[in-house]
Coordinates of C-alpha atoms in Angstrom, one line a residue:
Chain A
M1 CA -7.1 1.1 6.9
Y2 CA -7.2 -2.0 9.1
D3 CA -7.4 -0.4 12.6
K4 CA -10.9 -1.7 13.3
H5 CA -9.9 -5.2 12.4
I6 CA -6.5 -5.8 14.0
L7 CA -7.9 -7.4 17.1
T8 CA -9.8 -10.4 15.9
D9 CA -12.6 -12.3 17.6
E10 CA -11.0 -15.7 16.6
G11 CA -9.4 -18.1 19.0
C12 CA -9.9 -16.1 22.2
R13 CA -9.6 -18.6 25.0
S14 CA -7.7 -19.7 28.1
V15 CA -4.6 -21.8 27.5
W16 CA -4.5 -25.0 29.5
E17 CA -1.8 -27.4 30.7
N18 CA -2.4 -30.5 32.7
G19 CA -6.0 -29.6 33.4
K20 CA -5.1 -26.1 34.7
K21 CA -5.4 -22.7 33.1
V22 CA -2.0 -21.2 32.7
G23 CA -2.8 -18.2 30.4
Y24 CA -5.0 -16.9 27.7
A25 CA -4.7 -16.0 24.0
V26 CA -5.9 -13.4 21.5
N27 CA -5.1 -13.2 17.8
L28 CA -4.1 -10.1 15.9
T29 CA -3.8 -9.2 12.2
I30 CA -1.4 -6.6 10.9
N31 CA -2.2 -2.8 10.5
Y32 CA -0.6 -2.5 7.1
Y33 CA -1.1 -3.5 3.5
R34 CA 1.8 -5.9 3.5
G35 CA 3.5 -8.3 5.8
L36 CA 6.5 -7.0 7.8
P37 CA 9.5 -8.6 9.5
L38 CA 8.5 -9.2 13.2
C39 CA 11.4 -6.9 14.1
C40 CA 9.3 -4.0 12.6
V41 CA 6.8 -4.4 15.5
D42 CA 7.4 -1.5 17.8
Q43 CA 4.6 -2.1 20.2
I44 CA 1.9 -4.6 21.2
S45 CA 0.1 -3.4 24.3
L46 CA -2.9 -5.1 25.8
E47 CA -5.4 -4.0 28.4
V48 CA -8.0 -6.5 29.6
D49 CA -10.9 -5.1 31.5
G50 CA -9.0 -1.9 32.1
Q51 CA -5.9 -3.6 33.5
P52 CA -2.7 -3.3 31.5
V53 CA -1.1 -6.7 30.7
D54 CA 2.6 -7.1 31.8
P55 CA 4.6 -7.2 28.6
N56 CA 7.0 -9.8 30.2
T57 CA 4.1 -12.3 30.3
M58 CA 3.4 -12.1 26.6
Y59 CA 4.5 -14.6 24.0
L60 CA 4.1 -14.3 20.3
Q61 CA 3.3 -17.3 18.1
H62 CA 3.3 -17.3 14.3
Q63 CA 4.2 -19.8 11.6
G64 CA 5.1 -22.5 14.1
R65 CA 7.5 -20.3 16.1
E66 CA 7.2 -18.7 19.5
Y67 CA 9.0 -15.6 20.8
H68 CA 9.0 -14.0 24.2
Y69 CA 7.6 -10.5 23.5
P70 CA 10.6 -8.6 24.9
D71 CA 12.9 -10.6 22.7
I72 CA 11.6 -9.0 19.5
F73 CA 13.2 -5.8 20.6
T74 CA 16.7 -7.1 20.8
D75 CA 19.2 -5.9 18.2
D76 CA 20.0 -9.3 16.8
F77 CA 16.4 -10.5 16.4
P78 CA 15.9 -12.4 13.1
T79 CA 15.0 -9.9 10.5
D80 CA 13.5 -12.2 7.9
F81 CA 10.8 -13.7 10.0
Y82 CA 7.7 -12.1 8.7
W83 CA 4.3 -11.4 10.2
L84 CA 2.4 -12.4 7.1
F85 CA -0.3 -10.1 5.6
G86 CA -3.7 -11.2 6.7
E87 CA -2.3 -14.0 9.0
K88 CA -3.0 -14.1 12.7
L89 CA -0.3 -13.4 15.2
R90 CA -1.3 -15.3 18.4
V91 CA -0.5 -13.5 21.6
V92 CA -0.4 -15.8 24.6
V93 CA -0.4 -14.1 28.0
R94 CA 1.0 -16.4 30.7
Q95 CA -1.1 -16.0 33.8
D96 CA -2.0 -18.6 36.4
G97 CA -5.7 -19.1 36.3
G98 CA -6.0 -17.9 32.7
I99 CA -9.1 -15.8 32.1
D100 CA -12.6 -16.2 33.3
Q101 CA -14.8 -17.7 30.6
G102 CA -17.1 -15.0 29.1
R103 CA -17.0 -11.5 27.8
H104 CA -14.0 -9.2 28.4
H105 CA -13.2 -5.7 27.2
V106 CA -9.8 -5.8 25.4
R107 CA -7.9 -2.8 24.2
L108 CA -5.0 -3.4 21.8
T109 CA -2.3 -0.8 20.8
L110 CA -0.3 -1.9 17.8
G111 CA 2.7 0.1 16.5
T112 CA 4.6 -1.1 13.4
R113 CA 7.5 0.6 11.8
R114 CA 7.3 1.1 8.0
S115 CA 10.0 1.5 5.4
Y116 CA 9.0 5.0 4.3
T117 CA 6.6 6.5 6.7
P118 CA 6.6 7.1 10.4
T119 CA 5.6 4.3 12.8
M120 CA 1.9 3.8 12.6
I121 CA 0.1 3.3 15.9
D122 CA -3.4 1.9 15.9
V123 CA -5.8 1.3 18.7
C124 CA -8.6 -1.3 18.6
E125 CA -11.0 -2.0 21.4
K126 CA -13.5 -4.8 21.5
V127 CA -15.6 -6.9 23.8
L128 CA -14.5 -10.4 23.1
T129 CA -15.9 -13.7 24.4
F130 CA -13.2 -16.0 25.8
A131 CA -13.8 -19.8 25.7
Chain B
M1 CA -6.7 -12.6 -22.0
K2 CA -3.6 -11.6 -24.0
T3 CA -3.9 -9.1 -26.8
D4 CA -1.6 -7.4 -29.3
H5 CA -2.6 -3.9 -28.3
D6 CA 0.2 -1.4 -27.6
I7 CA -1.6 -0.3 -24.4
K8 CA -2.2 -3.4 -22.2
L9 CA -4.4 -3.4 -19.2
G10 CA -3.6 -5.1 -16.0
V11 CA -4.5 -5.1 -12.3
S12 CA -2.3 -4.5 -9.3
L13 CA -3.2 -7.2 -6.7
Y14 CA -3.0 -4.3 -4.2
S15 CA -6.5 -3.6 -5.4
Y16 CA -7.8 -6.9 -3.8
Q17 CA -6.0 -6.5 -0.5
D18 CA -9.2 -6.8 1.6
N19 CA -10.2 -9.9 -0.2
Y20 CA -6.9 -11.4 0.7
Y21 CA -6.6 -10.0 4.3
F22 CA -10.1 -11.2 5.2
K23 CA -9.6 -14.5 3.4
K24 CA -12.4 -14.2 0.9
H25 CA -9.8 -15.1 -1.7
D26 CA -6.3 -16.5 -1.7
L27 CA -3.6 -15.6 -4.2
E28 CA -5.2 -17.8 -6.9
G29 CA -8.6 -16.2 -6.2
C30 CA -7.2 -12.7 -6.6
I31 CA -5.5 -13.8 -9.9
A32 CA -8.8 -15.3 -11.1
A33 CA -10.4 -11.9 -10.3
V34 CA -7.9 -10.2 -12.6
A35 CA -8.7 -12.7 -15.4
G36 CA -12.4 -12.2 -14.8
S37 CA -12.0 -8.4 -15.2
G38 CA -10.8 -8.9 -18.7
A39 CA -7.2 -7.7 -17.9
E40 CA -4.2 -9.5 -19.3
G41 CA -1.6 -9.0 -16.6
F42 CA -1.1 -8.3 -12.9
E43 CA 1.3 -6.7 -10.5
I44 CA 2.2 -8.4 -7.2
F45 CA 3.3 -7.2 -3.8
P46 CA 5.5 -10.1 -2.7
E47 CA 5.3 -9.3 1.1
S48 CA 1.5 -9.3 0.8
M49 CA 0.7 -12.4 -1.2
I50 CA 3.8 -14.6 -1.4
P51 CA 4.1 -16.0 2.1
E52 CA 7.6 -17.4 1.4
W53 CA 9.0 -14.0 0.7
P54 CA 11.9 -13.1 0.7
Y55 CA 13.2 -16.5 -0.4
I56 CA 10.9 -17.9 -3.1
S57 CA 11.1 -21.6 -3.8
D58 CA 11.2 -23.4 -7.1
R59 CA 8.0 -25.2 -5.9
F60 CA 6.2 -21.8 -5.6
I61 CA 7.5 -20.7 -9.1
D62 CA 6.3 -24.0 -10.7
W63 CA 2.8 -23.4 -9.2
F64 CA 2.9 -19.7 -10.2
N65 CA 3.8 -20.6 -13.8
G66 CA 0.9 -23.0 -13.9
I67 CA -1.4 -20.3 -12.6
K68 CA -0.3 -17.9 -15.3
I69 CA -1.1 -20.5 -18.0
R70 CA -4.4 -21.4 -16.4
Y71 CA -5.6 -17.8 -16.4
N72 CA -3.7 -16.7 -19.5
L73 CA -2.1 -13.8 -17.7
E74 CA 1.4 -12.4 -17.3
C75 CA 3.0 -11.1 -14.2
V76 CA 3.9 -7.6 -15.1
C77 CA 5.6 -6.0 -12.1
V78 CA 6.8 -6.8 -8.6
D79 CA 6.6 -4.0 -6.0
H80 CA 9.9 -3.1 -4.5
F81 CA 10.2 -1.6 -1.0
S82 CA 13.1 0.1 0.7
D83 CA 12.9 -1.3 4.2
T84 CA 15.6 1.1 5.5
R85 CA 14.1 1.0 9.0
M86 CA 13.6 -2.8 9.3
W87 CA 16.1 -3.1 12.1
K88 CA 15.4 -1.6 15.5
N89 CA 18.8 -0.3 16.4
R90 CA 19.9 1.4 13.2
N91 CA 18.9 2.1 9.6
L92 CA 20.1 -0.2 6.8
T93 CA 23.3 0.8 5.3
D94 CA 23.4 1.6 1.5
D95 CA 25.1 -1.8 1.0
E96 CA 22.2 -3.5 2.8
L97 CA 19.6 -1.5 0.9
F98 CA 21.4 -2.5 -2.3
E99 CA 21.3 -6.2 -1.3
R100 CA 17.6 -6.1 -0.3
S101 CA 16.9 -4.5 -3.7
V102 CA 18.7 -7.3 -5.5
L103 CA 16.3 -9.7 -3.8
Y104 CA 13.4 -7.9 -5.6
I105 CA 15.1 -7.9 -9.0
K106 CA 15.8 -11.7 -8.7
A107 CA 12.3 -12.3 -7.5
A108 CA 10.9 -10.4 -10.5
A109 CA 13.0 -12.5 -12.9
K110 CA 11.9 -15.7 -11.2
L111 CA 8.3 -14.7 -11.4
G112 CA 8.7 -13.7 -15.0
A113 CA 8.0 -10.0 -14.5
S114 CA 9.9 -7.5 -16.6
A115 CA 9.8 -4.7 -14.1
I116 CA 10.0 -3.8 -10.4
R117 CA 8.2 -0.7 -9.1
L118 CA 11.1 1.0 -7.3
L119 CA 10.3 2.6 -4.0
H120 CA 12.8 5.4 -4.4
E121 CA 13.9 8.4 -2.4
E122 CA 11.7 10.9 -4.4
H123 CA 8.5 8.7 -4.1
L124 CA 6.7 11.5 -2.3
G125 CA 8.6 14.3 -3.9
S126 CA 11.8 16.2 -3.0
V127 CA 10.1 17.7 0.1
N128 CA 11.0 15.7 3.2
F129 CA 7.3 15.1 3.9
F130 CA 7.7 12.8 7.0
N131 CA 10.8 14.6 8.4
R132 CA 12.8 11.4 7.6
D133 CA 16.3 11.0 9.0
Y134 CA 16.9 8.1 6.6
H135 CA 16.8 7.6 2.9
L136 CA 15.2 5.1 0.5
V137 CA 16.9 3.8 -2.7
N138 CA 18.4 6.9 -4.1
A139 CA 20.1 7.6 -7.5
E140 CA 23.5 6.3 -6.3
I141 CA 22.0 3.0 -5.1
A142 CA 19.9 2.8 -8.3
E143 CA 23.0 3.2 -10.3
R144 CA 24.6 0.3 -8.6
L145 CA 21.5 -1.8 -9.3
L146 CA 21.6 -1.1 -13.1
P147 CA 24.1 -3.9 -13.9
V148 CA 22.0 -6.3 -11.8
C149 CA 18.9 -5.3 -13.7
A150 CA 20.8 -5.8 -17.0
E151 CA 21.9 -9.3 -15.9
Y152 CA 18.3 -10.3 -15.0
N153 CA 16.6 -8.2 -17.7
V154 CA 14.4 -6.3 -15.2
M155 CA 13.4 -2.7 -15.6
M156 CA 13.3 -0.4 -12.5
A157 CA 10.1 1.6 -12.9
L158 CA 10.4 5.0 -11.0
E159 CA 7.0 5.6 -9.7
C160 CA 6.2 9.3 -10.2
H161 CA 3.6 9.7 -7.6
A162 CA 1.7 12.8 -6.4
P163 CA 2.9 15.4 -5.4
T164 CA 5.6 14.7 -8.1
T165 CA 4.9 14.4 -11.8
I166 CA 6.7 12.6 -14.6
D167 CA 8.5 15.8 -15.5
D168 CA 9.7 16.6 -12.0
P169 CA 13.5 17.2 -12.1
C170 CA 13.9 15.0 -9.0
H171 CA 13.8 11.9 -11.3
E172 CA 16.6 13.1 -13.6
P173 CA 19.6 11.8 -11.7
Y174 CA 18.3 8.2 -12.1
L175 CA 17.8 8.6 -15.8
E176 CA 21.2 10.3 -16.3
A177 CA 22.9 7.3 -14.6
A178 CA 21.3 4.9 -17.0
E179 CA 22.3 7.1 -19.9
R180 CA 25.9 7.5 -18.6
L181 CA 26.4 3.7 -18.1
G182 CA 24.5 2.8 -21.3
L183 CA 22.2 0.5 -19.2
P184 CA 18.6 1.5 -20.0
F185 CA 17.1 -0.3 -17.1
V186 CA 15.4 2.5 -15.2
G187 CA 12.5 4.5 -16.6
L188 CA 9.6 6.7 -15.6
Q189 CA 6.3 5.2 -14.3
A190 CA 3.3 7.5 -14.3
D191 CA 0.9 7.3 -11.5
F192 CA -2.5 8.8 -12.1
S193 CA -2.4 10.4 -8.6
S194 CA -0.7 13.3 -10.3
Y195 CA -3.9 13.9 -12.3
E196 CA -6.3 14.2 -9.5
Y197 CA -8.4 17.4 -9.9
C198 CA -10.3 17.1 -6.6
V199 CA -10.6 15.0 -3.5
S200 CA -12.4 11.7 -4.1
S201 CA -15.8 11.1 -2.5
A202 CA -14.1 8.1 -0.8
D203 CA -12.1 10.6 1.3
I204 CA -15.2 12.7 2.0
G205 CA -16.9 9.6 3.2
M206 CA -14.0 8.5 5.4
Y207 CA -13.6 11.9 7.0
T208 CA -17.3 12.3 7.5
R209 CA -17.4 9.0 9.4
R210 CA -14.6 10.2 11.6
G211 CA -16.6 13.2 12.6
G212 CA -15.9 15.7 9.9
T213 CA -18.7 18.1 8.6
A214 CA -20.1 16.7 5.4
E215 CA -21.4 20.1 4.2
L216 CA -17.9 21.7 4.7
L217 CA -16.0 18.8 3.1
N218 CA -18.4 18.7 0.1
F219 CA -18.2 22.4 -0.3
F220 CA -14.4 22.1 -0.5
R221 CA -14.6 19.3 -3.1
D222 CA -17.3 21.1 -5.1
S223 CA -15.0 24.2 -5.3
Q224 CA -12.2 22.1 -6.6
R225 CA -14.4 20.5 -9.3
E226 CA -15.8 23.9 -10.3
A227 CA -12.3 25.2 -10.7
Y228 CA -11.2 22.2 -12.8
F229 CA -14.2 22.2 -15.1
N230 CA -13.8 26.0 -15.6
G231 CA -10.2 25.4 -16.6
R232 CA -8.5 27.3 -13.7
P233 CA -6.4 26.2 -10.8
F234 CA -8.0 25.7 -7.4
V235 CA -6.8 28.4 -5.1
Y236 CA -7.6 27.7 -1.5
D237 CA -7.4 31.4 -0.5
D238 CA -10.5 32.0 -2.6
I239 CA -12.7 29.8 -0.4
E240 CA -10.9 30.0 2.9
P241 CA -13.1 32.8 4.3
T242 CA -16.2 30.7 3.5
I243 CA -14.7 27.6 5.0
E244 CA -13.8 29.5 8.2
K245 CA -17.4 30.8 8.5
M246 CA -18.5 27.1 8.5
K247 CA -16.5 26.7 11.7
P248 CA -14.3 23.6 10.9
N249 CA -14.0 21.1 13.7
E250 CA -10.8 19.2 14.6
V251 CA -11.4 16.5 11.9
D252 CA -12.2 19.1 9.3
R253 CA -8.9 20.8 10.2
Q254 CA -7.0 17.6 9.7
F255 CA -8.6 17.2 6.3
L256 CA -7.9 20.8 5.3
A257 CA -4.2 20.6 6.5
F258 CA -3.6 17.6 4.3
H259 CA -5.4 18.8 1.3
T260 CA -4.2 22.4 1.2
R261 CA -0.5 21.6 1.5
R262 CA -0.4 23.3 -1.9
R263 CA -2.4 26.4 -1.7
S264 CA -3.0 26.4 -5.4
S265 CA -3.4 23.2 -7.3
M266 CA -4.5 21.7 -10.6
P267 CA -3.9 18.3 -12.2
A268 CA -0.6 17.7 -13.9
S269 CA -0.5 18.6 -17.6
Y270 CA -2.1 16.3 -20.2
D271 CA 0.2 17.8 -22.9
V272 CA 3.3 16.8 -20.9
L273 CA 1.8 13.3 -20.4
R274 CA 1.4 13.1 -24.2
D275 CA 4.9 14.3 -24.8
Y276 CA 6.4 11.8 -22.3
A277 CA 4.1 8.9 -23.2
S278 CA 6.4 7.0 -25.5
K279 CA 9.2 7.1 -22.9
L280 CA 7.1 5.7 -20.0
V281 CA 7.8 2.2 -18.9
Y282 CA 4.8 1.5 -16.7
I283 CA 1.7 3.1 -15.4
H284 CA -0.5 2.8 -12.2
G285 CA -4.1 3.5 -13.0
K286 CA -4.9 4.8 -9.6
F287 CA -8.5 5.4 -8.5
Y288 CA -10.5 5.6 -5.3
D289 CA -14.1 5.7 -6.3
I290 CA -16.3 5.4 -9.4
D291 CA -19.4 7.5 -9.9
E292 CA -22.8 6.5 -11.2
T293 CA -21.8 7.3 -14.8
G294 CA -18.9 4.9 -14.6
Q295 CA -16.2 7.6 -14.4
V296 CA -13.5 7.9 -11.8
D297 CA -14.8 10.7 -9.6
N298 CA -11.6 12.8 -9.3
I299 CA -9.4 11.9 -12.3
D300 CA -10.3 12.8 -15.9
Y301 CA -9.7 9.4 -17.4
P302 CA -10.9 10.2 -20.9
K303 CA -8.2 13.0 -21.1
V304 CA -5.5 11.0 -19.4
M305 CA -6.0 8.0 -21.6
Q306 CA -6.2 10.1 -24.8
A307 CA -2.9 11.7 -24.0
L308 CA -1.3 8.2 -23.6
V309 CA -2.8 7.1 -26.9
D310 CA -1.8 10.3 -28.8
G311 CA 1.7 10.1 -27.3
G312 CA 2.2 6.5 -28.4
Y313 CA 2.5 4.8 -25.0
K314 CA 3.4 1.1 -25.2
G315 CA 3.1 -0.9 -22.1
Y316 CA 0.8 -1.7 -19.2
I317 CA -1.6 0.3 -17.2
C318 CA -2.5 -1.5 -14.0
S319 CA -5.7 -0.7 -12.1
E320 CA -4.6 0.4 -8.6
F321 CA -7.7 0.7 -6.5
E322 CA -7.0 2.6 -3.2
G323 CA -10.6 3.1 -2.2
N324 CA -10.5 0.0 0.0
R325 CA -8.5 1.7 2.7
R326 CA -10.8 4.7 2.7
M327 CA -14.0 2.7 2.7
N328 CA -13.5 -0.5 4.8
D329 CA -14.1 1.3 8.1
A330 CA -17.8 1.4 7.0
G331 CA -18.0 -2.2 6.1
W332 CA -17.1 -4.5 3.2
C333 CA -15.7 -2.8 0.2
D334 CA -16.4 -4.6 -3.0
E335 CA -12.9 -4.4 -4.6
I336 CA -13.7 -6.9 -7.3
E337 CA -16.6 -4.8 -8.6
Y338 CA -14.7 -1.6 -8.5
V339 CA -11.8 -3.1 -10.5
R340 CA -14.3 -4.6 -13.0
K341 CA -15.8 -1.2 -13.6
H342 CA -12.4 0.4 -13.8
Q343 CA -11.2 -2.0 -16.5
E344 CA -14.5 -1.3 -18.3
L345 CA -13.9 2.4 -18.2
M346 CA -10.3 2.1 -19.4
R347 CA -11.4 -0.2 -22.3
K348 CA -14.1 2.3 -23.2
C349 CA -11.6 5.2 -23.2
L350 CA -9.4 3.1 -25.6
G351 CA -12.3 2.4 -27.9
R352 CA -12.4 -1.3 -27.2

């Protein structure tokens, strides 16, 4: 379905604060034919240049809100906050020094829970250029 | 374009999902594509194309009503989902599933649609296909929804999807509840997936690109077609020795496992479709690919459509193009062109 497209090449760059790199961002689109509440995300795992990204450093941004990635797994996480179909979910990895400008190999594993089928896990790997 | 035909043609916006996902068209663009295809109505997936879902504002409704006038179309159906597993720590209770379903009924009424496609427990048949330990909207919950449907004048269309058929007894408890309560707000929805006589070439292409053996996959499909056009069921046992001689690889095995769940198969009966036609409340005109002669390459549309005409079906048939998800790994899939051809085919079958 969308497994080849869930890791987009849009908006890949370091995130800066006060003249310093404090992290980097990638943008994902959903692996399903409709939007899902964010609480239906079972897994977002990133590997950059073969190194797994610590999930505790990941923040999700969508529709003007930001959630620390581990928070979406809590039982009382808002259930009606949707990851919209076709819209980008921005993942910011907080990491001092950000990411070196240029091309990096990124591997995304995305698992979403559906209403009537088992959790779908898709893997998408790309070489992306970070600004 | 609105008509006074008994059988009306529409398009499920599901058909244009790649155009929306990849931002070639927004909701209005997809609706314009429906109008351009010559259809007179459309079906909408609220979680796909209404960003405000599940709370739809009056402002959106005002815009939506304007759009319907601009393109001279009606919104025919809203797709209901049973998000039983939306919470991480537990499944929704029946009360919560009921409440979520009420949202869809109210949304349909607001959007001016007279039906919701109900994602019900028997959607994929009475066999527990995915080893589910949870249920979707079942006959008991549907019964509780009937008075709500009556209040909002919205029909629950029970999608009878392959491997089920419109005469599968698994749909009876829903219809009996409506009968018992005197609330005729649930009815059968045919889905043309029940009338597939062979695997679509869209599937062959997808499995071939994944590493399947084109010769083997096409032999399988050709055998299914030969059986259908000779008026006999396709029996896998007849070709299994030949298939095994072709040494299926892992991808071929996945394909075979999925497509030989029933060792013997043939499309659902056209006679039964004719007999049920006048009772059906809605129809999904499913298709995956269209061949060079303009025919759907695995469903006998002329026969299916004739059965609906002969049986006196009154209502919508919405194009439901599902080739996109089988083709878009190879590049852009021209959904708009597929739907245009599909509408043309259905009009031709209806003598229009």
